[in-house]
Short mmCIF file of C-alpha atoms in Angstrom, two decimals:
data_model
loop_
_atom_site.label_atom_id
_atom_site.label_comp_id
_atom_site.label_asym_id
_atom_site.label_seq_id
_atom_site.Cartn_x
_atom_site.Cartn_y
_atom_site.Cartn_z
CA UNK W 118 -11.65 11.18 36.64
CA UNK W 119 -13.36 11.99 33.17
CA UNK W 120 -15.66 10.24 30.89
CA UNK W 121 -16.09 12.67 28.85
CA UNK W 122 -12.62 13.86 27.78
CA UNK W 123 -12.94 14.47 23.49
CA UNK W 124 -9.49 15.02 22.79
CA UNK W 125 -6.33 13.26 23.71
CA UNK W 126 -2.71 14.29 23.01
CA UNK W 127 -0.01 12.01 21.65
CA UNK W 128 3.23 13.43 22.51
CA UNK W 129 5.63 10.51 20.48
CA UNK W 130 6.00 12.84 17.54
CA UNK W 131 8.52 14.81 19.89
CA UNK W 132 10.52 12.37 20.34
CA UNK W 133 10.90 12.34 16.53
CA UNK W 134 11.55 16.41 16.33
CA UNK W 135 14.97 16.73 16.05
CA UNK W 136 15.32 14.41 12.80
CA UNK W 137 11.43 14.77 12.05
CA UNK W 138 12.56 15.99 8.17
CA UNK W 139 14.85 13.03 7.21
CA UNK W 140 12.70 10.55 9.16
CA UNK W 141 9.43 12.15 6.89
CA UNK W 142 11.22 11.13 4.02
CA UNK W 143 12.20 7.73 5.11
CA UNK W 144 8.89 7.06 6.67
CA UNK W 145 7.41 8.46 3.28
CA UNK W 146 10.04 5.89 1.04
CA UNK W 147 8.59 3.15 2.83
CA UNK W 148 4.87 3.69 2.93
CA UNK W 149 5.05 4.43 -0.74
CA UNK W 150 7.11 1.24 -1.05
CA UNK W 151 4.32 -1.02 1.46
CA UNK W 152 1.85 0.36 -1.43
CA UNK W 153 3.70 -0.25 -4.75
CA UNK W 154 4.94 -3.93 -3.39
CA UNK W 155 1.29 -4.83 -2.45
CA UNK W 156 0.34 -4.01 -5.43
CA UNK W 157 3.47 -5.56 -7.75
CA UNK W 158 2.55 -8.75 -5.59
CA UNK W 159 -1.17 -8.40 -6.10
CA UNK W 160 -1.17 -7.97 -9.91
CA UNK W 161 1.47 -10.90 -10.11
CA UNK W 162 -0.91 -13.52 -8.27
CA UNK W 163 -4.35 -12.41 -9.96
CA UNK W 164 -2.64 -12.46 -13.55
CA UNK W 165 -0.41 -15.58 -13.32
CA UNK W 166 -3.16 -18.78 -13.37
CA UNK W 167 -0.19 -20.90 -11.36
CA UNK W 168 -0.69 -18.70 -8.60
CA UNK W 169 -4.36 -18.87 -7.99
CA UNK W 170 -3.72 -21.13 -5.06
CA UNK W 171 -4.65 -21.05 -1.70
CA UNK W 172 -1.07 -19.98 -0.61
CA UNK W 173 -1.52 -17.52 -2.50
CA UNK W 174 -5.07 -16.03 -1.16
CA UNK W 175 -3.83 -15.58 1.57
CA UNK W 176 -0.56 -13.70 0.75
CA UNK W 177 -2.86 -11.43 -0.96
CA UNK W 178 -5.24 -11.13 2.48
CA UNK W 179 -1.97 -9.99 4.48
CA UNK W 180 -1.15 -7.96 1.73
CA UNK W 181 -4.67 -6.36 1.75
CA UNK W 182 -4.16 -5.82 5.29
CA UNK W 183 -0.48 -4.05 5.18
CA UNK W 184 -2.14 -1.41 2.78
CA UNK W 185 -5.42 -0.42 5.44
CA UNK W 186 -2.83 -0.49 8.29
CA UNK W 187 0.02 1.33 6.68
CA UNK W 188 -2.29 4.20 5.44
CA UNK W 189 -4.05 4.35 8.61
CA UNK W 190 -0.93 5.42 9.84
CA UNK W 191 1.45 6.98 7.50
CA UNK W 192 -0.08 10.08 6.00
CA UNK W 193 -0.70 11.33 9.37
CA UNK W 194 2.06 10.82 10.85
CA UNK W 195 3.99 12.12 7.41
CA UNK W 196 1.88 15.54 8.01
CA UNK W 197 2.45 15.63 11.71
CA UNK W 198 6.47 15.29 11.40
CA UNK W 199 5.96 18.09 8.22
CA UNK W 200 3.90 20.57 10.46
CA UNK W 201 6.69 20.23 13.31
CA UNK W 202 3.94 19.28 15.79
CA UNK W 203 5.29 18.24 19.12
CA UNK W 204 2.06 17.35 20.49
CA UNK W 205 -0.47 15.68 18.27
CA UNK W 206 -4.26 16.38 19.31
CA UNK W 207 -6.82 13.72 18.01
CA UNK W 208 -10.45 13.10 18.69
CA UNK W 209 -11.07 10.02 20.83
CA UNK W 210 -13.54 8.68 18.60
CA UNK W 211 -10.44 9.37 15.78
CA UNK W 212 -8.13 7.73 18.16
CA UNK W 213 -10.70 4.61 19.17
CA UNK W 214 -11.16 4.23 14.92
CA UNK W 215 -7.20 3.59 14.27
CA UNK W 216 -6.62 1.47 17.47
CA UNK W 217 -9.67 -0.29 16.06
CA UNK W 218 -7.96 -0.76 12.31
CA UNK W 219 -4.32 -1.47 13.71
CA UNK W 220 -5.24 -3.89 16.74
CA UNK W 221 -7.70 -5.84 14.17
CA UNK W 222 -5.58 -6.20 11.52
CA UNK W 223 -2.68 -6.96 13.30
CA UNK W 224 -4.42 -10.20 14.71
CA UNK W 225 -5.72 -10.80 11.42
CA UNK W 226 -2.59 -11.05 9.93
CA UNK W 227 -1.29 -13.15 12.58
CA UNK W 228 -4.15 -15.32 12.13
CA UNK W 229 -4.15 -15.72 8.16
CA UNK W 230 0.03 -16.80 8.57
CA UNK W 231 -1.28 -19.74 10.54
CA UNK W 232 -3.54 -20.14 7.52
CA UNK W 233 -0.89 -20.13 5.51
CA UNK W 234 0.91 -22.76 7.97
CA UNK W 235 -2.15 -24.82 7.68
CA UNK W 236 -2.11 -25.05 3.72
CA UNK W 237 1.64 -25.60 3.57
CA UNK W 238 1.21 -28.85 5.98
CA UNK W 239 -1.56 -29.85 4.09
CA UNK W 240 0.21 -29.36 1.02
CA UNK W 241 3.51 -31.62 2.62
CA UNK W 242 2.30 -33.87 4.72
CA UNK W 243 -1.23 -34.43 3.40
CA UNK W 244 -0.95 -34.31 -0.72
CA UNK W 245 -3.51 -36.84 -1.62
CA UNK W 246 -6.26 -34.85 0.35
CA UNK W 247 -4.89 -31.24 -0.48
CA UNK W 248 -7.48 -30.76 -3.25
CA UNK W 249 -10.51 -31.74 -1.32
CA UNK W 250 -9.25 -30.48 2.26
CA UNK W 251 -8.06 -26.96 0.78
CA UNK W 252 -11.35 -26.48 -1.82
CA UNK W 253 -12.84 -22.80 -2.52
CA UNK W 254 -15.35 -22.86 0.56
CA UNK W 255 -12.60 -23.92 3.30
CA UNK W 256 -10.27 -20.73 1.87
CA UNK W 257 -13.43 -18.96 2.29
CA UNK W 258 -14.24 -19.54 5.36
CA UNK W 259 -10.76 -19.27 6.81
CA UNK W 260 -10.59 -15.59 5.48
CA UNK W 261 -13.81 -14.90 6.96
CA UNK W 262 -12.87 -16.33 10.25
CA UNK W 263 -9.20 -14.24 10.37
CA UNK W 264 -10.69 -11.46 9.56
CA UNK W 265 -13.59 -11.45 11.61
CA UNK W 266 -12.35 -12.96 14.45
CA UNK W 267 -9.87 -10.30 15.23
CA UNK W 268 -12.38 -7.90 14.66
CA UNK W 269 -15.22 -9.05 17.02
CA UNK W 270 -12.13 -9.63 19.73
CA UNK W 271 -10.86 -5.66 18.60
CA UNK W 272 -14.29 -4.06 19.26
CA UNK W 273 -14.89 -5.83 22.78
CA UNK W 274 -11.67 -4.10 23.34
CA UNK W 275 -12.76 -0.82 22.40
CA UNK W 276 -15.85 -1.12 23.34
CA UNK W 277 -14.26 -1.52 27.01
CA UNK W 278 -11.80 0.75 26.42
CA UNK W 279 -13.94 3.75 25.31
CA UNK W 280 -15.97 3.27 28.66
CA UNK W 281 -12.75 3.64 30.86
CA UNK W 282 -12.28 7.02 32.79
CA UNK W 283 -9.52 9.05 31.50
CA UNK W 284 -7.11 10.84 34.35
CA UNK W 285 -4.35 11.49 31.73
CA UNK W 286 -5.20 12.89 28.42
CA UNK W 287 -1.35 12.88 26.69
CA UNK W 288 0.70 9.43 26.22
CA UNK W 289 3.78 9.01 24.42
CA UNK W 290 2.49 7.42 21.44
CA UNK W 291 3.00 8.25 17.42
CA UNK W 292 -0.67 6.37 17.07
CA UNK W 293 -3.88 5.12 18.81
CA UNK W 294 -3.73 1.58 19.74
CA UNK W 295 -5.57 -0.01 22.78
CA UNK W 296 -2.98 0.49 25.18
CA UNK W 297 -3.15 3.99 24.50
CA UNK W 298 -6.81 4.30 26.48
CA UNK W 299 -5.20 1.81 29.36
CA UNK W 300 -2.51 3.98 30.06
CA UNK W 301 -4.33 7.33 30.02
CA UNK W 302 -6.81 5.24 32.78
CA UNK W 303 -7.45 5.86 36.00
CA UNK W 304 -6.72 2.46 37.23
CA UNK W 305 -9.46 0.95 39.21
CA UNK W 306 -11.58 -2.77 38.26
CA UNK W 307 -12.71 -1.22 34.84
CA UNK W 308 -9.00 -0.84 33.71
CA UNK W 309 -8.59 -4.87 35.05
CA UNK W 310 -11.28 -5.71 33.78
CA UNK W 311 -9.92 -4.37 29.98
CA UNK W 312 -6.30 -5.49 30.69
CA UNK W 313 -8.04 -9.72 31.71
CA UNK W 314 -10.15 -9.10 27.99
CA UNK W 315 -7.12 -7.92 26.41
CA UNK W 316 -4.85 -10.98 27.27
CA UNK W 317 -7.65 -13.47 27.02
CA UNK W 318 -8.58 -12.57 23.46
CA UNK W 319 -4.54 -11.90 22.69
CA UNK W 320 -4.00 -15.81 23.49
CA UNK W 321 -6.87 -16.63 20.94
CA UNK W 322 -6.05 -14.66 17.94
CA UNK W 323 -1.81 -14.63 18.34
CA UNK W 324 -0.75 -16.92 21.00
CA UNK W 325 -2.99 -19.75 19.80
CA UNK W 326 -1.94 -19.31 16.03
CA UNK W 327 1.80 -18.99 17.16
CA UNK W 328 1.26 -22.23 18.51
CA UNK W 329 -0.50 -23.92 15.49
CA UNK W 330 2.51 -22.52 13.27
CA UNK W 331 5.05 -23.84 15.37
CA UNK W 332 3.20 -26.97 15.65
CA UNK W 333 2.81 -27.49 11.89
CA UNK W 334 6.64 -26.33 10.49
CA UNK W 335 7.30 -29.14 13.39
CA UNK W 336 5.53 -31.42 11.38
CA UNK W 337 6.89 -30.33 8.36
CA UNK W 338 10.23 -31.15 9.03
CA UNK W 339 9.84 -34.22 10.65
CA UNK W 340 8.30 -35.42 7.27
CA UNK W 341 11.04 -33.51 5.48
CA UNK W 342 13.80 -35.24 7.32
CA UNK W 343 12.01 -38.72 6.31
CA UNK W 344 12.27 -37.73 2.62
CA UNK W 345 14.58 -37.39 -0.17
CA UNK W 346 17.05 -34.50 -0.26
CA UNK W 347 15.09 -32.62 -3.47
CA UNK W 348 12.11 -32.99 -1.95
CA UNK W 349 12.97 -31.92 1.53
CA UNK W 350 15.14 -28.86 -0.53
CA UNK W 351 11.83 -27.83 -2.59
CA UNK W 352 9.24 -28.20 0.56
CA UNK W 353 11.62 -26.11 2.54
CA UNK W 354 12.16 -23.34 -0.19
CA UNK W 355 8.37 -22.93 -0.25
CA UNK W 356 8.42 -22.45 3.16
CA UNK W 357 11.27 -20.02 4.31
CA UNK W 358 9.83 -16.96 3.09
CA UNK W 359 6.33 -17.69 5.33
CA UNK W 360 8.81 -18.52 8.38
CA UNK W 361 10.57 -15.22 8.04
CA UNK W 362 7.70 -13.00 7.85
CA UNK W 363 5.90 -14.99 10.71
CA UNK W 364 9.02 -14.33 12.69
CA UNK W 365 9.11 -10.39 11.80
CA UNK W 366 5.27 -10.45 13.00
CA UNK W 367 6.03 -12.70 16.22
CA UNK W 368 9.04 -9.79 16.82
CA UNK W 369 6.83 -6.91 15.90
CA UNK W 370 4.22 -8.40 18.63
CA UNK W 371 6.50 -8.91 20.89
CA UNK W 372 8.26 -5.84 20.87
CA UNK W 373 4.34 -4.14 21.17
CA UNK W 374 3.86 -6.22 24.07
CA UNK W 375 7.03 -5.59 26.00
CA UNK W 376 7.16 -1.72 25.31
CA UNK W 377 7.69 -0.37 28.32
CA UNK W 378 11.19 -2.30 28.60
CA UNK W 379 12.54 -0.41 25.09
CA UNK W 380 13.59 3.05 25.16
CA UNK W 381 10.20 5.12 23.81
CA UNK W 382 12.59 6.30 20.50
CA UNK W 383 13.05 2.33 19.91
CA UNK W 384 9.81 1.56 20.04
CA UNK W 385 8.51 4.38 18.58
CA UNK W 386 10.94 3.27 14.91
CA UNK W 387 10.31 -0.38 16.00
CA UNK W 388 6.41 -0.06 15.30
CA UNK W 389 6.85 1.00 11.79
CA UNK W 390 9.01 -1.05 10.36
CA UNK W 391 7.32 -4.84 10.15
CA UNK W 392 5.34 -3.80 6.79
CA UNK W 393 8.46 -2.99 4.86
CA UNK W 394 10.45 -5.80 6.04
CA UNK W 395 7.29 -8.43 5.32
CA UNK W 396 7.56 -7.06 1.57
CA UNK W 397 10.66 -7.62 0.62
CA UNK W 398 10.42 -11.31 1.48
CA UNK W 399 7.20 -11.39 -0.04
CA UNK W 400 8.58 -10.22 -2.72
CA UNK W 401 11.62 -13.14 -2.68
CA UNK W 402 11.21 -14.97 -6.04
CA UNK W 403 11.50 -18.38 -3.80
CA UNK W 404 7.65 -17.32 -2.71
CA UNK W 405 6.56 -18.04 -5.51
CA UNK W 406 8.09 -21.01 -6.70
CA UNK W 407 5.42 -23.96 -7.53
CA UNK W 408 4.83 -26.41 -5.17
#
């Protein structure tokens, strides 16, 4: 048992060895395609007036958030595949910094697509109030809850995390995320302790928007299906694009959750690719149709 253990190994780069060259260029395609789509979509919303909408605010926040989590990521792994490195050694206060950044903005994105949920059911099924319901201060204050939410729940966790005592200083990981510290633990009631935070504060900033989504498409299409056919076709079109990249975030999450059931090569290539894949239908001309 150590507390005081100041570097930790991450041994998922090997899994990557054989193919590390070809998957350092792919891996470096996408993150410099996550970077020039965020900021293609970026430029489009702040200089087209039609899109200063709430909708749109919030594409913009996720966006904001793909770029921090992508380049916490990316250029180190890109220079670990490079260098050949079978066995990555990071600092734990290094490591305890990117679980930080991915596990916070990963809820935060989870939590500003239920934002996005919100304004679309406002938008359908509550037109007449939209304007007051949706003004400057609520958009406000729902970015400053999704992102600060996640990021009070995020430190609790590594604030736990960074007391645990470390028996096992090398996991098969390709990055720091709180799981990493869990499964380097000893075990014990500090380990429970962090696992009971972890899924209490998981249900509050994804299982609890999950359900708020799901609860307001519901909606949606009940109203939808007591309309007329344009307007059902138009509400729908603006709302397919949010729908798929909620579901690429609920598989990502998922997948995260349930790691230990996919082979450590799937996961491993499964973890990367959700920021791409959100992109492209971000960038789907449907998204920004006017509503």
């Amino acid at each position: 048992m150590n507390f005081s253990v100041s570097t930790l190994h991450l041994d998922g780069v090997a899994q990557l060895y054989e193919h590390r060259l070809w998957l350092a260029f792919l891996f470096l395609l996408l993150y410099v395609f996550v970077m020039l789509s965020d900021s293609l979509v970026v430029y489009i919303v702040c200089s087209q007036r039609r899109l200063h909408q709430p909708m749109y605010v919030f594409v913009v926040a996720v966006l904001v958030n793909s770029a921090v989590g992508s380049t916490s990521i990316y250029p180190k792994l890109l220079w670990d595949l490079v260098q050949g490195c079978r066995v990555v050694q990071v600092s734990r206060l290094a490591c305890l910094c990117q679980a930080f950044l991915t596990g916070s903005l990963g809820s935060s994105s989870f939590m500003l697509l239920s934002a996005m949920a919100f304004d679309r059911y406002l938008s359908i099924c509550r037109p007449m109030r939209y304007a007051a319901l949706m003004s400057p201060y609520t958009v406000t204050a729902l970015l400053l809850v999704c992102w600060m939410l996640p990021a009070c729940r995020v430190a609790g966790a590594m604030f736990l995390s960074s007391r645990l005592p470390i028996c096992y200083t090398q996991v098969t990981r390709i990055y720091c995320d709180t799981y990493t510290f869990i499964s380097m633990s000893c075990g014990g009631a500090s380990t429970r302790i962090s696992n009971m935070y972890g899924l209490m504060s998981a249900t509050i900033t994804i299982f609890l928007p999950v359900t708020f989504v799901l609860f307001s498409y519901g909606r949606i299409l009940v109203i939808c299906l007591k309309r007329s056919r344009t307007f059902s076709t138009k509400a729908l079109n603006t709302c397919l694009p949010h729908i798929l990249v909620f579901m690429n975030f609920s598989l990502t999450a998922s997948t995260e959750l349930l790691h230990r059931l996919v082979p450590k090569m799937g996961h491993i290539l499964t973890s990367l690719k959700s920021p791409s894949f959100s992109k492209m239908i971000f960038l789907w001309p449907h998204a920004f149709s006017k509503t």
